[in-house]
């Protein structure tokens, strides 16, 4: 493997308009060397100068309310740009643009739904477009007027074409090169006759696993970008490996020739373009988007010095932190980071006292509390209240004497308290506050976080709130949480999410059967109602993926049936997913397809009924190599033995990721995340596991039940908090906080 030598490389930040670009498919005009790039963040086409300076965004005639397949680009020798895409509810289109003024000059209809690759003949302008529609994995050939003149049936290839991802042609237009993402352990590149579709050659190389782009030079050398192995592979015309190029690439998805024997690469998940010399592999230029200082900021407080404290998510969207910013006329520099242990739950209020001591309300579940930090960022304590405890505390303020005022939302009150948690005064109104703030004075376009609940503690409040506002009024909303929302509110909310262009986080739970909104429904209707909510799941997620393009976190569950072909649609910015799949068994191929739609995912929790093929640690390694955390519970129809876990005992699982697994009678799961938290005198270890020290199983137990004296005294549970005893005998309780005896 040849690393890019990096010497004196300038990094350009082309434009603030490109701060969040995620480059994918890319082409360069042969007329003026202008760059045209697909930005996955918004499924748009950007027009850049040869120096990658932003010029314009192409006006695509697509409906914002529909979900479209990823855009595919190609450009002809006359400099005309072709853009292919398709909505899952309508036939695909190719749009032809004049690149000198970005004018749309032609629409070409296609006889299928999802175009996956596109190229143009350099000789006669014929258009080649690939598709993987159901039962139709083919390559269509159109003349330059858009009329179909041929169709290559790829089932006759050896091996058969599986999922074409990229097309290109040599300079004579005699050979068509097809990159194929296969379901086996390797991808491949087919070479076919461009007139007859007859297979001429196939390149299979261990470095090619998930090819995303392919180009050919004048000597018929082939260059392949691969999103799984994170490198560029160069092959001779007979398939011999020349070299591989890498420079900490992350999911490269676009590749094109640039002037002076150079290649321009879309390093997609590093949010940059890389220009490098083909011969020397020297990096010539890096064009990068600029990472934001803050992610989903919600709280802010001003210091006497003019600095501010503000919350932000971490770069991997794992949890909240506080950042202190020093502001100048041209920049905001982070001068302090506050990251308590344990981490913040859900910080929602921030205040400073006269000594610059920091107070942060945390609306953690089930009860809230207040963090206290010294001015240097050290946590010096947490404030709790009793009778009742804080519940969902929001706003907080301090007076000159150091007293705190807290909007205790869950208890519909405002309280004044000392820093030791003693409540001095309880402010309540008659009638009681519906909210701890007056909703009629909310300015929707200033709200970035919203929680709507119709559960037992807040019956009717969501409906009351929506009599004042519509969801689409909250145009800057970044986080939306729905608890127990009934169908009369649910569908209206989902349909209006199309306006929420800044939504980063969306969470919902299935409705509870005990809430007031179903109190007048008969028992027979309840099952039908639940079924309907399950049945509209796919439409909901499809809609979310098209309207919430910046979604970072999603937690949901659904019921899989045999007719479900896709259940996670492309969410290119999603970094955290909690997914529970009920119903039919799911295969590893389906899960890999799901992961291909989540290119930036970092944290995954997955619960599902699965086929036996998920017991394959090597396959998972290829799929999940960029995840930070992965916790799963797979329910199987077969029993496993210790040797079945051998593929999970590699250095990748045990040393690099520290991901450990165990199996029960008919399940496979992550430990300690999904290991039991309760034990009795018959406690046993899992049937088999990949851990080297069984202490990990003891440490998860926090509740111990004893109904008889056990002869087994070899177990030690260091973290038991609750003991339930059904016999009269003495027990040493050095670490037990709560005891129940009968």
Phi, psi and omega in degrees: 000133182255120179277147173294123171284124183251111180227119176053049181271125175278138175249123182257138172251093196300317187195147176296335177295342182254021185300336185237030181291148173228088190291140177231245180304139186213140176220159178237133180290131177286350182277310185228010179062019173291149184257135174239126191225136172278127176259108183296335183302323184232010182049056182229167177248124179258138176257119183239156173286172176301339177266012180068027173276133183298132176248308183196170173245127182296141178272100181270132181279064180240156181270127183295337183280350181259157177263125183248150175290160179304142182289142176238138186239151163206164183220141182264177185292339178275358177089012177276136182260137178242130182237121180249137174199166178207143173271149182290351179251002180209162184293153183288162180224154167243129179251129182255129184238145167274118190281347179288334180223011179060026183275132175283123185241349181200141172247131180240119179278143179244151184272028179210183190258318190237104173281132183249347180199156188207137172206167184234138175291129178285354183262305186240002177079011176298147183254129176247126182222133182258154178217155173233038175302161180306125179061022179212074172267101190215169172239119180265144177242125179241148171281176187292349175270357178092009180270135181290129180239350179194164175209125181264119178277107189276358177291344180275355178293158178231109355289163183301145176294133185256295183220087180297132183241343181202149177229148170203167180229156173281175187291339179273350182064019178275330184246133175251127181256131185236116174278131185237121173272108186263160177276354178275195186283347179225150170270184180201166177239121176267145170243123183230159175289125187289346181264322185253341184081006181288135180290129179257325188196159173220132178259123174235123184220144183296340178276350180259112181236310178229076182293139181240342180208149178215137175220160184228135179268184185292339179266010181067019169287142186249134178241128186235129171267134183234123185281344181268315179274353174056051178206170172253128183252128177252127181235149172284176182295338177264006175094002179288136180290126174271306180189167169240142180250134174208150176205064185055040178292150182222101176062055178294134185228001179218145183206133177206155176283141176241168181300158174063048174054045179235162177242139174251125188241136170272104176272084202302303187274359165268002177054049182207161169253140180238125176254123182220156180281131184294320186284308186271346185066015179284133176286125182265326184199146172236125175252116189235147168278158186261124179295136180291149177292324185238144175239119179053053178294146184222330185242149177207142175216142185258131175271162178299332181287348185097349173288163179230153168255137180212147179275159175205150168284155173292167184301328180265013177059029184280320182196172182275149170223168171252141176236137173262126183246133171260119189261132170239181181295335187241353185205166173231110185256135178282119181247355178198143175235130178249118186223087185290160174235122355299164185292164171305145172275284177218083182290131184229348179221145184218133178212155177238143174265187185293342179260014182062024170284142191253135177237130181230120174282139182235111182273052180289162181255138005272342183236152181262175179199180182234125174280143172240128179234141170288167183297339178274003177095357179284130177285126184251000177160173175227141184256126176239156173238161179238156171051065356266166173288159175304140179223113180058051179292140181242259186296150179215145178212162178234154173252181185293338179273359179089007176285153181251145174238124188232132172278100183271083193300315184295336178258013179041059180203165168242133183237150172250128185214161174276167182288351174272003178095356179288126180277121180273319184212146181239113183263116176225161183238164174236117358293165182300152176301132172287324175224166176280000171221161182275113186297334183294342181261006176289137173259106190304320184282007172250003182265130178244349178223135184217130175240123177244129184223137172237032183281187186296333180276341183227053183295130175082353185289322179297318179295320177298316180301318184283356169282339178267327188223155167254147182303323184289355174284340185270069191291341179253016182296131179251334183224128179229126179235131180238125177244122173051049178271125182283168185296333180290338175258325188303308185295323178296320179296311183298317182296330182269001179290350181301335182274352187271074186289341184257009185294124180253328187225130180224128180224137174214157175237156177293148181299147176275144180284353185259000185280162188294335186289347175245016184295337182256016180257138181286164181302323180294326182287333185296315178300319179294323180294314178300318180299320181295321178296321176296317187294332181270005182304310185299317178297323180295311182294323176300317180295316180300318183295333181272331184260334182250069187292342181258014182303128182254333186218136181216132175231124184198172173215159179202171180253123181271135172235172187295340181270354181284116181260336179209133184232345171236115180269164185306121174232088194288343181255358184294130179243342180225129180224128171244114189228126175243122183248118178257170175092227187295159176290149179243147182260165178292332176296318178295321180291324177294321177298320176300314182294329179294340177272359183233067190293339183253010183297135179242331186228127184224129168241125189225127176234126185197156165277128192230157169286165180297336185290352177286347179276070186209088184297327180293319178295317178297325180301318179292326184282324194245019189298338183261001177285148174268315177232142178214113178234132186217155170228110180253120176268127187244165177260002180231159176272153181245157175238171186303319182293341177292342181265005184301324181289349176261008181254020181277169179297329178301312183285316190270324187255314183285311185262337186057043176258120182246145182230158177216165178227147173255208181294314179218049176206161177226131188208161178280141173236143009271000191304315184255013177280155184298151178250359178239153180210161173226193185290348178261022183305136176222154175286165175302160180302320177202154181202173179254006181280150180265343182226119184289358180299336180299328180283327176294321188289343179276344185282123176239356178225127183237128179244126180236122178244351177206158180285125183266143174282347181270106181249021184268001181263140176226118182252101188284346187240025177293130178248335181231128177242129175245120183239135180247016180218160181265089172210160188278140180226134175282124187236062184286336183237016185264130183263332187221129184232135174236123181238140177235000000 
